[in-house]
Every structure is written in C-alpha cells, then in structure tokens.
Amino acid sequence: MIVKNFNDKVISEVRKDEQRRLIAEGDMAAADALKGSKYILTSKRETLSAKDQDAEEGKIISRGSELFKKQEVKQKGEQYHRYMELISQNRLLMDLDWVKSNLEQAYLKHTAAEMKLYIEEIISYCEGTENKHFIWFAKLLRNHIDGIISHAEYPLSNGKVEGINQKIKTIRRKSYGLPDDEYFFLKLFDASRQKWKAQIE
C-alpha cells in the first residue's frame, strides 16, 4: 500500500502540478512531454527496459481484427529513454525517481533496523523537497514506520488476494452475466490455472 500511495498520491499529483505550472509559464513543449507519462513515471527502470526489449522483438500486445476494423498493436519502444529524459529535465521528477528507487531498496532489506534507516532517509529527503505531496508522504511514512519496517522480518503480502479479486472483476465484466454461482466458480478456477496449463504443455 505504501508504493501504491506513492504512485497515486505523489507521482500522479506532482506530474499534474508540473504540467499545470509549465502551461502557465508558456512552456508547452515541456508540458506536452508530460502527457501520457503516468505509467512511465510509476514504473521501475527494469520494467521499462523489458518493455523496450519486447518492442525490439516486435511483441504484439493486441491482435488486430478485420471484423471489428481493429488494427494490431505492438509494444512501443523508447520508454526507458523517455523516462530518463523526463527526470533529467525536471528536478521534482528526479526527486520522485530517488524516492522510488530507495523505497524499492528498503523493501529488499531483511532486518527492521536496516529498513528503518532507509525509511528515515526517505522521510528526510521528502521533507527537504518542501513540496506538499512529498511532505504528505513523509508524514504517512512517519506515522506508520513501525508497521512498514516489520515487512523486513515478516514479508507478508496481499498481492495474490488482490490478483484474484482483479481476476474476478475481469471475468464478471467480460461475461455480461453468468447463469449461476457454480458456473462462475468454474470459470474462475479455469482462469486461475491458465498459466499452470501453459507451463506443462
């Protein structure tokens, strides 16, 4: 939840504020560069590099359809390069990158003491930016630091539960109604074993 809060309440809001500021200052080129950059700014560098690799290999992310007049969509490249350009041209975006990288490192620590050092450094850094969104995040970390650092020794996650919930929502949305609960559970069970089936085939 800490990373999600950082993405939704800090990165997204800072990006919007910076876009508004650049438009007010008349720097339309810089403001346009921030359009559609939320995914890039919230992604890890490794993820962007992997997307660029997929683009080089011509990976298809959406197949075309003659019936529905839909064109094939391939993975876009140059995402890592765009990310580096964005953070190099804007101090606040560079601050976002620093906090994001250090949060990632903090969650790799195996002792509460080590993780606490990282979290406290992030708090100090956020407060030093004097930006309201960073300061809000610093308060969030400070108020929940004991619970956050417990992750180092008890690395529990609700990721699988959230993934199942998302799968349920997707099945319901795609089905446009299901005849009964038993059939719905069969659909969910089948969707949950797709990856496993692919591995053994």
Short mmCIF file of C-alpha atoms in Angstrom, two decimals:
data_model
loop_
_atom_site.label_atom_id
_atom_site.label_comp_id
_atom_site.label_asym_id
_atom_site.label_seq_id
_atom_site.Cartn_x
_atom_site.Cartn_y
_atom_site.Cartn_z
CA MET A 1 0.00 0.00 0.00
CA ILE A 2 2.96 2.35 0.60
CA VAL A 3 4.14 2.06 -3.01
CA LYS A 4 0.56 2.43 -4.29
CA ASN A 5 0.09 5.57 -2.21
CA PHE A 6 3.35 6.96 -3.54
CA ASN A 7 2.30 6.26 -7.13
CA ASP A 8 -1.26 7.57 -6.78
CA LYS A 9 -0.88 10.44 -4.31
CA VAL A 10 2.63 11.69 -5.05
CA ILE A 11 3.84 10.78 -8.55
CA SER A 12 0.46 11.38 -10.20
CA GLU A 13 -0.19 14.63 -8.35
CA VAL A 14 3.33 16.03 -8.87
CA ARG A 15 3.05 15.25 -12.58
CA LYS A 16 -0.27 17.11 -12.83
CA ASP A 17 1.06 20.09 -10.85
CA GLU A 18 4.17 20.31 -13.01
CA GLN A 19 2.11 20.12 -16.18
CA ARG A 20 -0.12 22.96 -14.97
CA ARG A 21 2.92 25.02 -13.96
CA LEU A 22 4.60 24.56 -17.34
CA ILE A 23 1.42 25.51 -19.19
CA ALA A 24 1.09 28.66 -17.02
CA GLU A 25 4.71 29.55 -17.82
CA GLY A 26 4.09 29.03 -21.54
CA ASP A 27 6.48 26.08 -21.87
CA MET A 28 4.11 23.99 -23.96
CA ALA A 29 6.81 21.60 -25.24
CA ALA A 30 7.74 20.53 -21.70
CA ALA A 31 4.06 20.30 -20.72
CA ASP A 32 3.31 18.10 -23.74
CA ALA A 33 6.22 15.82 -22.81
CA LEU A 34 4.42 15.01 -19.55
CA LYS A 35 1.23 13.95 -21.32
CA GLY A 36 0.61 10.23 -21.01
CA SER A 37 3.68 9.76 -18.83
CA LYS A 38 2.00 8.41 -15.69
CA TYR A 39 2.75 4.76 -16.47
CA ILE A 40 6.37 5.53 -17.33
CA LEU A 41 6.93 7.58 -14.17
CA THR A 42 5.40 4.92 -11.90
CA SER A 43 7.26 2.01 -13.49
CA LYS A 44 10.61 0.61 -12.43
CA ARG A 45 13.56 1.17 -14.73
CA GLU A 46 13.87 -2.60 -15.17
CA THR A 47 10.25 -2.78 -16.32
CA LEU A 48 10.77 -0.03 -18.89
CA SER A 49 13.89 -1.76 -20.19
CA ALA A 50 11.94 -5.02 -20.51
CA LYS A 51 9.20 -3.20 -22.47
CA ASP A 52 11.82 -1.76 -24.80
CA GLN A 53 13.22 -5.26 -25.32
CA ASP A 54 9.73 -6.53 -26.15
CA ALA A 55 9.37 -3.69 -28.67
CA GLU A 56 12.64 -4.67 -30.36
CA GLU A 57 11.38 -8.23 -30.65
CA GLY A 58 8.10 -6.99 -32.13
CA LYS A 59 5.89 -8.26 -29.32
CA ILE A 60 2.16 -7.93 -30.07
CA ILE A 61 0.07 -6.65 -27.17
CA SER A 62 -3.27 -6.54 -29.00
CA ARG A 63 -4.17 -8.61 -32.06
CA GLY A 64 -5.97 -6.98 -34.95
CA SER A 65 -9.42 -7.90 -36.22
CA GLU A 66 -10.79 -7.41 -39.72
CA LEU A 67 -14.32 -7.96 -38.44
CA PHE A 68 -14.14 -5.10 -35.93
CA LYS A 69 -11.77 -2.98 -38.04
CA LYS A 70 -9.19 -3.15 -35.28
CA GLN A 71 -5.51 -2.78 -36.04
CA GLU A 72 -2.75 -4.85 -34.49
CA VAL A 73 -0.92 -3.08 -31.67
CA LYS A 74 2.74 -3.76 -30.96
CA GLN A 75 4.70 -2.87 -27.83
CA LYS A 76 6.07 0.67 -28.02
CA GLY A 77 9.78 1.22 -27.53
CA GLU A 78 11.98 4.05 -26.27
CA GLN A 79 10.20 4.05 -22.87
CA TYR A 80 13.39 3.92 -20.82
CA HIS A 81 14.91 6.73 -22.90
CA ARG A 82 11.78 8.85 -22.42
CA TYR A 83 11.86 8.24 -18.66
CA MET A 84 15.48 9.35 -18.40
CA GLU A 85 14.73 12.47 -20.45
CA LEU A 86 11.81 13.41 -18.22
CA ILE A 87 13.71 13.10 -14.93
CA SER A 88 16.78 14.87 -16.32
CA GLN A 89 14.72 17.93 -17.29
CA ASN A 90 12.70 18.35 -14.09
CA ARG A 91 14.03 18.49 -10.52
CA LEU A 92 10.83 17.24 -8.88
CA LEU A 93 10.64 14.27 -11.26
CA MET A 94 14.24 13.47 -10.34
CA ASP A 95 13.21 13.59 -6.68
CA LEU A 96 10.41 11.14 -7.46
CA ASP A 97 12.94 8.81 -9.06
CA TRP A 98 15.20 8.99 -5.98
CA VAL A 99 12.37 8.17 -3.57
CA LYS A 100 11.03 5.39 -5.79
CA SER A 101 14.47 3.76 -6.09
CA ASN A 102 15.13 3.97 -2.35
CA LEU A 103 11.70 2.59 -1.49
CA GLU A 104 12.50 -0.38 -3.69
CA GLN A 105 15.83 -0.86 -1.89
CA ALA A 106 14.17 -0.51 1.51
CA TYR A 107 11.80 -3.39 0.77
CA LEU A 108 14.76 -5.62 -0.11
CA LYS A 109 16.22 -5.36 3.41
CA HIS A 110 15.99 -8.36 5.73
CA THR A 111 16.20 -6.63 9.11
CA ALA A 112 13.94 -3.97 10.60
CA ALA A 113 16.96 -1.86 11.60
CA GLU A 114 18.30 -1.73 8.03
CA MET A 115 14.90 -0.94 6.58
CA LYS A 116 14.29 1.76 9.17
CA LEU A 117 17.46 3.59 8.10
CA TYR A 118 16.21 3.70 4.52
CA ILE A 119 12.71 4.83 5.51
CA GLU A 120 14.05 7.59 7.76
CA GLU A 121 16.32 8.80 4.96
CA ILE A 122 13.35 8.88 2.59
CA ILE A 123 11.34 10.86 5.15
CA SER A 124 14.14 13.44 5.46
CA TYR A 125 14.51 13.67 1.70
CA CYS A 126 10.76 14.17 1.16
CA GLU A 127 10.63 16.90 3.80
CA GLY A 128 13.63 18.59 2.19
CA THR A 129 11.82 18.99 -1.14
CA GLU A 130 9.29 21.34 0.56
CA ASN A 131 6.68 20.01 -1.87
CA LYS A 132 3.25 19.38 -0.31
CA HIS A 133 2.86 15.95 -1.89
CA PHE A 134 6.28 14.77 -0.73
CA ILE A 135 5.61 16.17 2.75
CA TRP A 136 2.30 14.29 2.87
CA PHE A 137 4.15 11.09 2.00
CA ALA A 138 6.80 11.78 4.67
CA LYS A 139 4.01 12.08 7.28
CA LEU A 140 2.47 8.83 6.05
CA LEU A 141 5.80 7.02 6.44
CA ARG A 142 6.47 8.55 9.86
CA ASN A 143 3.01 7.65 11.18
CA HIS A 144 3.28 4.02 10.02
CA ILE A 145 7.01 3.38 10.26
CA ASP A 146 6.72 0.52 12.78
CA GLY A 147 4.30 -1.38 10.57
CA ILE A 148 6.34 -0.66 7.44
CA ILE A 149 9.67 -1.91 8.80
CA SER A 150 8.04 -5.09 10.13
CA HIS A 151 7.90 -6.16 6.48
CA ALA A 152 11.66 -6.80 6.61
CA GLU A 153 11.22 -9.64 9.11
CA TYR A 154 7.68 -10.70 8.20
CA PRO A 155 7.43 -10.19 4.41
CA LEU A 156 3.72 -10.85 4.04
CA SER A 157 1.82 -9.58 1.02
CA ASN A 158 -1.80 -9.45 -0.06
CA GLY A 159 -0.70 -9.42 -3.72
CA LYS A 160 -2.22 -12.83 -4.52
CA VAL A 161 -5.55 -11.88 -2.96
CA GLU A 162 -5.62 -8.62 -4.93
CA GLY A 163 -4.74 -10.54 -8.09
CA ILE A 164 -7.63 -12.96 -7.56
CA ASN A 165 -10.01 -10.04 -6.89
CA GLN A 166 -8.91 -8.42 -10.14
CA LYS A 167 -9.41 -11.70 -12.00
CA ILE A 168 -12.95 -11.98 -10.57
CA LYS A 169 -13.78 -8.44 -11.72
CA THR A 170 -12.43 -9.16 -15.21
CA ILE A 171 -14.44 -12.36 -15.58
CA ARG A 172 -17.64 -10.63 -14.44
CA ARG A 173 -17.08 -7.73 -16.82
CA LYS A 174 -16.33 -9.95 -19.83
CA SER A 175 -19.20 -12.36 -19.17
CA TYR A 176 -22.10 -9.86 -19.21
CA GLY A 177 -23.90 -12.04 -16.67
CA LEU A 178 -23.45 -15.63 -15.50
CA PRO A 179 -26.17 -18.29 -15.12
CA ASP A 180 -25.28 -19.34 -11.57
CA ASP A 181 -22.59 -19.26 -8.87
CA GLU A 182 -21.33 -22.76 -9.66
CA TYR A 183 -20.59 -21.85 -13.27
CA PHE A 184 -18.91 -18.64 -12.10
CA PHE A 185 -16.57 -20.58 -9.79
CA LEU A 186 -15.74 -22.99 -12.62
CA LYS A 187 -14.80 -20.00 -14.81
CA LEU A 188 -12.64 -18.59 -12.03
CA PHE A 189 -10.95 -21.93 -11.45
CA ASP A 190 -10.23 -22.33 -15.17
CA ALA A 191 -8.80 -18.81 -15.45
CA SER A 192 -6.59 -19.38 -12.41
CA ARG A 193 -4.94 -22.44 -13.91
CA GLN A 194 -4.21 -20.99 -17.36
CA LYS A 195 -0.59 -20.14 -16.51
CA TRP A 196 -0.05 -23.58 -14.98
CA LYS A 197 -1.50 -25.27 -18.08
CA ALA A 198 0.82 -23.26 -20.35
CA GLN A 199 3.86 -24.35 -18.34
CA ILE A 200 3.20 -28.08 -18.72
CA GLU A 201 2.23 -28.01 -22.39
#
